[in-house]
Amino acid sequence: MTKKASIFKTFGEYFKAHPAALIAWLWVTIMPGIGSLILLSEYDWLYDINLTNKIQHTLFTLALACLMGLALLPTTLTSIAMGYFFGWWGLPDLLIAYVLANFLGYYLGSKLNIDFLPILQKRNPELKDQLDKRAGNIGELIFFIRISPLIPFAISNFLFATLDIDLTKVIRYGIPGMLPRTLIAFGTGLLANSFLDAKKSMNDPVQWVVLVILLTVSFWGLARYWKIAKS
């Protein structure tokens, strides 16, 4: 209990001294939900968007990257919307935007959580040893965090940046981990009769079974990662 208390105390002291970091973590936790509510109530304007040339696709991709990278929209709902409103033509834009959003979210996380990891390691020397032991298997950690339905995209970006995980590894291992959820959501939107029906269909039994499978795989992978690295 003492070890956990000291870590939580470190969090409290750090956020007290770095209010911008606290606001940023609250932002990436709360804003995707608010953005979802706004999109679900004001989505008619998406029918008017026509992507007919490379310039329009480029600008739209950059806009998507900003929405996801700044945690203004969750990746799952964005994927549903892309599948429903733009079909297969929107899939390349979505995937490219996802990669760019990784860069943006990671960059903001690294700038807003300055010196957090060194401070945490200084207060808890055993943490540095644990991280060093697991450095060789960091790709597994990234993959299984990304595949988990419980860990939002924006929060995981901040987490990877805070832990000072190399960005190239975040991209290399994070994209395969994110693809199952992204493609499932995109396909749901693609096959739906309406945007709201697509959102509701994510709650049907089949989708819940898929989410449980992904969650199980994620927990199994993280437990395996921890066990192997510990041994």
Short mmCIF file of C-alpha atoms in Angstrom, two decimals:
data_model
loop_
_atom_site.label_atom_id
_atom_site.label_comp_id
_atom_site.label_asym_id
_atom_site.label_seq_id
_atom_site.Cartn_x
_atom_site.Cartn_y
_atom_site.Cartn_z
CA MET A 1 0.00 0.00 0.00
CA THR A 2 2.86 2.38 0.71
CA LYS A 3 4.28 2.02 -2.78
CA LYS A 4 0.91 2.74 -4.41
CA ALA A 5 0.29 5.69 -2.13
CA SER A 6 3.65 7.21 -3.01
CA ILE A 7 2.90 6.88 -6.72
CA PHE A 8 -0.50 8.53 -6.35
CA LYS A 9 1.09 11.24 -4.24
CA THR A 10 3.61 11.82 -7.02
CA PHE A 11 0.75 12.17 -9.51
CA GLY A 12 -0.96 14.71 -7.28
CA GLU A 13 2.17 16.75 -6.75
CA TYR A 14 3.05 16.69 -10.44
CA PHE A 15 -0.39 17.81 -11.60
CA LYS A 16 -0.44 20.51 -8.95
CA ALA A 17 2.84 21.88 -10.30
CA HIS A 18 1.82 21.30 -13.95
CA PRO A 19 -1.85 22.30 -14.30
CA ALA A 20 -1.60 22.19 -18.11
CA ALA A 21 -0.86 18.46 -17.90
CA LEU A 22 -3.88 17.90 -15.67
CA ILE A 23 -6.12 19.84 -18.06
CA ALA A 24 -4.73 17.85 -20.99
CA TRP A 25 -5.47 14.49 -19.34
CA LEU A 26 -8.99 15.64 -18.45
CA TRP A 27 -9.41 16.85 -22.04
CA VAL A 28 -8.47 13.53 -23.67
CA THR A 29 -10.73 11.73 -21.19
CA ILE A 30 -13.84 13.88 -21.54
CA MET A 31 -13.77 15.58 -24.95
CA PRO A 32 -14.22 12.48 -27.17
CA GLY A 33 -17.55 11.84 -25.43
CA ILE A 34 -18.66 15.43 -25.90
CA GLY A 35 -17.57 15.34 -29.53
CA SER A 36 -19.58 12.15 -30.05
CA LEU A 37 -22.73 13.78 -28.70
CA ILE A 38 -22.26 16.78 -30.97
CA LEU A 39 -21.67 14.64 -34.06
CA LEU A 40 -24.65 12.38 -33.35
CA SER A 41 -26.94 15.41 -33.03
CA GLU A 42 -25.46 17.48 -35.88
CA TYR A 43 -24.39 15.17 -38.68
CA ASP A 44 -26.58 16.28 -41.60
CA TRP A 45 -23.85 18.52 -42.99
CA LEU A 46 -21.75 15.44 -43.75
CA TYR A 47 -24.14 14.60 -46.60
CA ASP A 48 -22.98 17.78 -48.37
CA ILE A 49 -19.29 16.83 -48.41
CA ASN A 50 -18.12 15.64 -51.83
CA LEU A 51 -14.59 14.35 -52.20
CA THR A 52 -13.93 14.59 -55.93
CA ASN A 53 -10.23 15.44 -56.22
CA LYS A 54 -6.89 14.96 -54.48
CA ILE A 55 -6.91 18.39 -52.86
CA GLN A 56 -10.28 17.77 -51.21
CA HIS A 57 -9.16 14.35 -50.03
CA THR A 58 -5.96 15.84 -48.60
CA LEU A 59 -7.75 18.62 -46.74
CA PHE A 60 -10.35 16.20 -45.44
CA THR A 61 -7.66 13.79 -44.26
CA LEU A 62 -5.88 16.58 -42.40
CA ALA A 63 -9.17 17.61 -40.78
CA LEU A 64 -9.80 14.02 -39.67
CA ALA A 65 -6.27 13.79 -38.26
CA CYS A 66 -6.84 16.95 -36.21
CA LEU A 67 -10.21 15.74 -34.91
CA MET A 68 -8.77 12.42 -33.72
CA GLY A 69 -5.33 13.72 -32.73
CA LEU A 70 -6.83 16.52 -30.63
CA ALA A 71 -9.30 14.08 -29.03
CA LEU A 72 -12.30 15.93 -30.45
CA LEU A 73 -13.76 12.67 -31.78
CA PRO A 74 -13.19 9.03 -30.83
CA THR A 75 -11.71 6.82 -33.54
CA THR A 76 -14.58 4.30 -33.42
CA LEU A 77 -17.35 6.80 -34.15
CA THR A 78 -15.14 8.47 -36.76
CA SER A 79 -14.69 5.11 -38.49
CA ILE A 80 -18.44 4.47 -38.45
CA ALA A 81 -19.10 7.89 -39.98
CA MET A 82 -16.46 7.37 -42.65
CA GLY A 83 -17.92 4.01 -43.61
CA TYR A 84 -21.48 5.31 -43.79
CA PHE A 85 -21.00 8.71 -45.44
CA PHE A 86 -18.02 8.03 -47.73
CA GLY A 87 -17.85 4.27 -48.25
CA TRP A 88 -14.72 2.62 -49.58
CA TRP A 89 -13.49 5.94 -51.00
CA GLY A 90 -13.09 7.19 -47.45
CA LEU A 91 -11.06 4.26 -46.12
CA PRO A 92 -7.62 5.49 -47.35
CA ASP A 93 -8.37 8.94 -45.90
CA LEU A 94 -9.30 7.34 -42.58
CA LEU A 95 -6.16 5.20 -42.35
CA ILE A 96 -3.83 8.04 -43.33
CA ALA A 97 -5.59 10.37 -40.88
CA TYR A 98 -5.16 7.78 -38.15
CA VAL A 99 -1.38 7.69 -38.70
CA LEU A 100 -1.18 11.49 -38.68
CA ALA A 101 -3.33 11.62 -35.54
CA ASN A 102 -0.77 9.36 -33.85
CA PHE A 103 1.93 11.92 -34.54
CA LEU A 104 -0.22 14.82 -33.31
CA GLY A 105 -1.48 13.13 -30.15
CA TYR A 106 1.97 11.82 -29.24
CA TYR A 107 3.57 15.23 -29.83
CA LEU A 108 1.05 17.00 -27.62
CA GLY A 109 1.42 14.34 -24.94
CA SER A 110 5.19 14.72 -24.90
CA LYS A 111 4.98 18.52 -24.68
CA LEU A 112 2.28 18.65 -22.02
CA ASN A 113 3.75 15.95 -19.75
CA ILE A 114 7.21 17.42 -19.47
CA ASP A 115 9.57 15.59 -17.11
CA PHE A 116 6.80 13.40 -15.71
CA LEU A 117 8.59 10.09 -16.28
CA PRO A 118 11.96 11.24 -14.81
CA ILE A 119 10.16 12.61 -11.74
CA LEU A 120 8.17 9.38 -11.32
CA GLN A 121 11.30 7.26 -11.71
CA LYS A 122 13.19 9.42 -9.24
CA ARG A 123 10.44 9.01 -6.65
CA ASN A 124 10.05 5.30 -7.46
CA PRO A 125 13.42 3.81 -8.52
CA GLU A 126 11.91 0.34 -8.86
CA LEU A 127 9.72 1.65 -11.69
CA LYS A 128 12.76 2.43 -13.83
CA ASP A 129 14.03 -1.12 -13.33
CA GLN A 130 10.67 -2.54 -14.35
CA LEU A 131 10.52 -0.39 -17.48
CA ASP A 132 14.10 -1.26 -18.42
CA LYS A 133 13.36 -4.97 -18.11
CA ARG A 134 10.41 -4.63 -20.47
CA ALA A 135 12.04 -2.33 -23.02
CA GLY A 136 12.83 -5.21 -25.38
CA ASN A 137 9.18 -6.29 -25.57
CA ILE A 138 7.64 -2.83 -25.80
CA GLY A 139 6.02 -3.65 -29.16
CA GLU A 140 3.73 -6.19 -27.49
CA LEU A 141 2.65 -3.60 -24.93
CA ILE A 142 1.76 -1.10 -27.67
CA PHE A 143 -0.12 -3.68 -29.76
CA PHE A 144 -2.25 -5.05 -26.92
CA ILE A 145 -3.03 -1.59 -25.54
CA ARG A 146 -4.20 -0.46 -28.98
CA ILE A 147 -6.37 -3.53 -29.53
CA SER A 148 -8.15 -3.07 -26.19
CA PRO A 149 -11.67 -1.58 -26.49
CA LEU A 150 -11.28 -0.09 -23.00
CA ILE A 151 -8.32 2.19 -23.73
CA PRO A 152 -9.27 5.16 -25.94
CA PHE A 153 -6.96 6.24 -28.73
CA ALA A 154 -6.25 9.71 -27.32
CA ILE A 155 -5.44 8.40 -23.84
CA SER A 156 -3.08 5.75 -25.20
CA ASN A 157 -1.25 8.44 -27.21
CA PHE A 158 -0.67 10.42 -24.02
CA LEU A 159 0.35 7.26 -22.19
CA PHE A 160 2.95 6.29 -24.79
CA ALA A 161 4.34 9.83 -24.85
CA THR A 162 4.49 10.00 -21.06
CA LEU A 163 6.39 6.70 -20.91
CA ASP A 164 8.78 8.06 -23.56
CA ILE A 165 8.13 5.13 -25.90
CA ASP A 166 9.71 5.69 -29.30
CA LEU A 167 7.17 7.13 -31.74
CA THR A 168 8.26 4.88 -34.60
CA LYS A 169 7.42 1.86 -32.45
CA VAL A 170 4.06 3.38 -31.54
CA ILE A 171 3.27 3.64 -35.25
CA ARG A 172 4.74 0.27 -36.22
CA TYR A 173 2.99 -1.78 -33.54
CA GLY A 174 0.02 0.48 -32.84
CA ILE A 175 -1.50 0.47 -36.32
CA PRO A 176 -1.92 -3.34 -36.50
CA GLY A 177 -3.42 -3.25 -33.02
CA MET A 178 -5.91 -0.54 -33.98
CA LEU A 179 -6.95 -2.07 -37.32
CA PRO A 180 -9.45 -4.67 -35.99
CA ARG A 181 -11.57 -2.09 -34.16
CA THR A 182 -11.24 0.44 -36.98
CA LEU A 183 -12.27 -1.98 -39.73
CA ILE A 184 -15.16 -3.40 -37.70
CA ALA A 185 -16.52 0.10 -37.07
CA PHE A 186 -15.94 1.12 -40.70
CA GLY A 187 -17.73 -1.99 -41.98
CA THR A 188 -20.63 -1.32 -39.61
CA GLY A 189 -21.06 2.15 -41.08
CA LEU A 190 -20.64 0.83 -44.61
CA LEU A 191 -23.49 -1.66 -44.26
CA ALA A 192 -25.88 0.51 -42.22
CA ASN A 193 -29.10 2.05 -43.52
CA SER A 194 -28.62 5.22 -41.48
CA PHE A 195 -25.88 6.82 -39.42
CA LEU A 196 -27.80 6.51 -36.15
CA ASP A 197 -28.60 2.86 -36.91
CA ALA A 198 -24.89 2.27 -37.49
CA LYS A 199 -24.11 3.72 -34.07
CA LYS A 200 -26.84 1.65 -32.43
CA SER A 201 -25.69 -1.53 -34.16
CA MET A 202 -22.42 -1.31 -32.25
CA ASN A 203 -24.48 -2.39 -29.23
CA ASP A 204 -25.99 -5.53 -30.76
CA PRO A 205 -24.97 -8.98 -29.44
CA VAL A 206 -22.60 -9.74 -32.32
CA GLN A 207 -20.66 -6.54 -31.77
CA TRP A 208 -20.50 -7.21 -28.05
CA VAL A 209 -19.08 -10.66 -28.72
CA VAL A 210 -16.40 -9.11 -30.95
CA LEU A 211 -15.56 -6.51 -28.29
CA VAL A 212 -15.34 -9.20 -25.61
CA ILE A 213 -12.98 -11.20 -27.84
CA LEU A 214 -10.78 -8.15 -28.43
CA LEU A 215 -10.83 -7.37 -24.71
CA THR A 216 -9.89 -10.95 -23.85
CA VAL A 217 -7.03 -10.91 -26.36
CA SER A 218 -5.86 -7.61 -24.92
CA PHE A 219 -5.89 -8.83 -21.31
CA TRP A 220 -4.19 -12.08 -22.31
CA GLY A 221 -1.51 -10.21 -24.24
CA LEU A 222 -0.81 -7.70 -21.48
CA ALA A 223 -0.65 -10.48 -18.87
CA ARG A 224 1.68 -12.49 -21.10
CA TYR A 225 3.83 -9.41 -21.71
CA TRP A 226 4.12 -8.76 -17.99
CA LYS A 227 4.87 -12.41 -17.17
CA ILE A 228 7.54 -12.88 -19.86
CA ALA A 229 9.22 -9.56 -19.10
CA LYS A 230 9.19 -10.34 -15.39
CA SER A 231 10.75 -13.77 -15.91
#
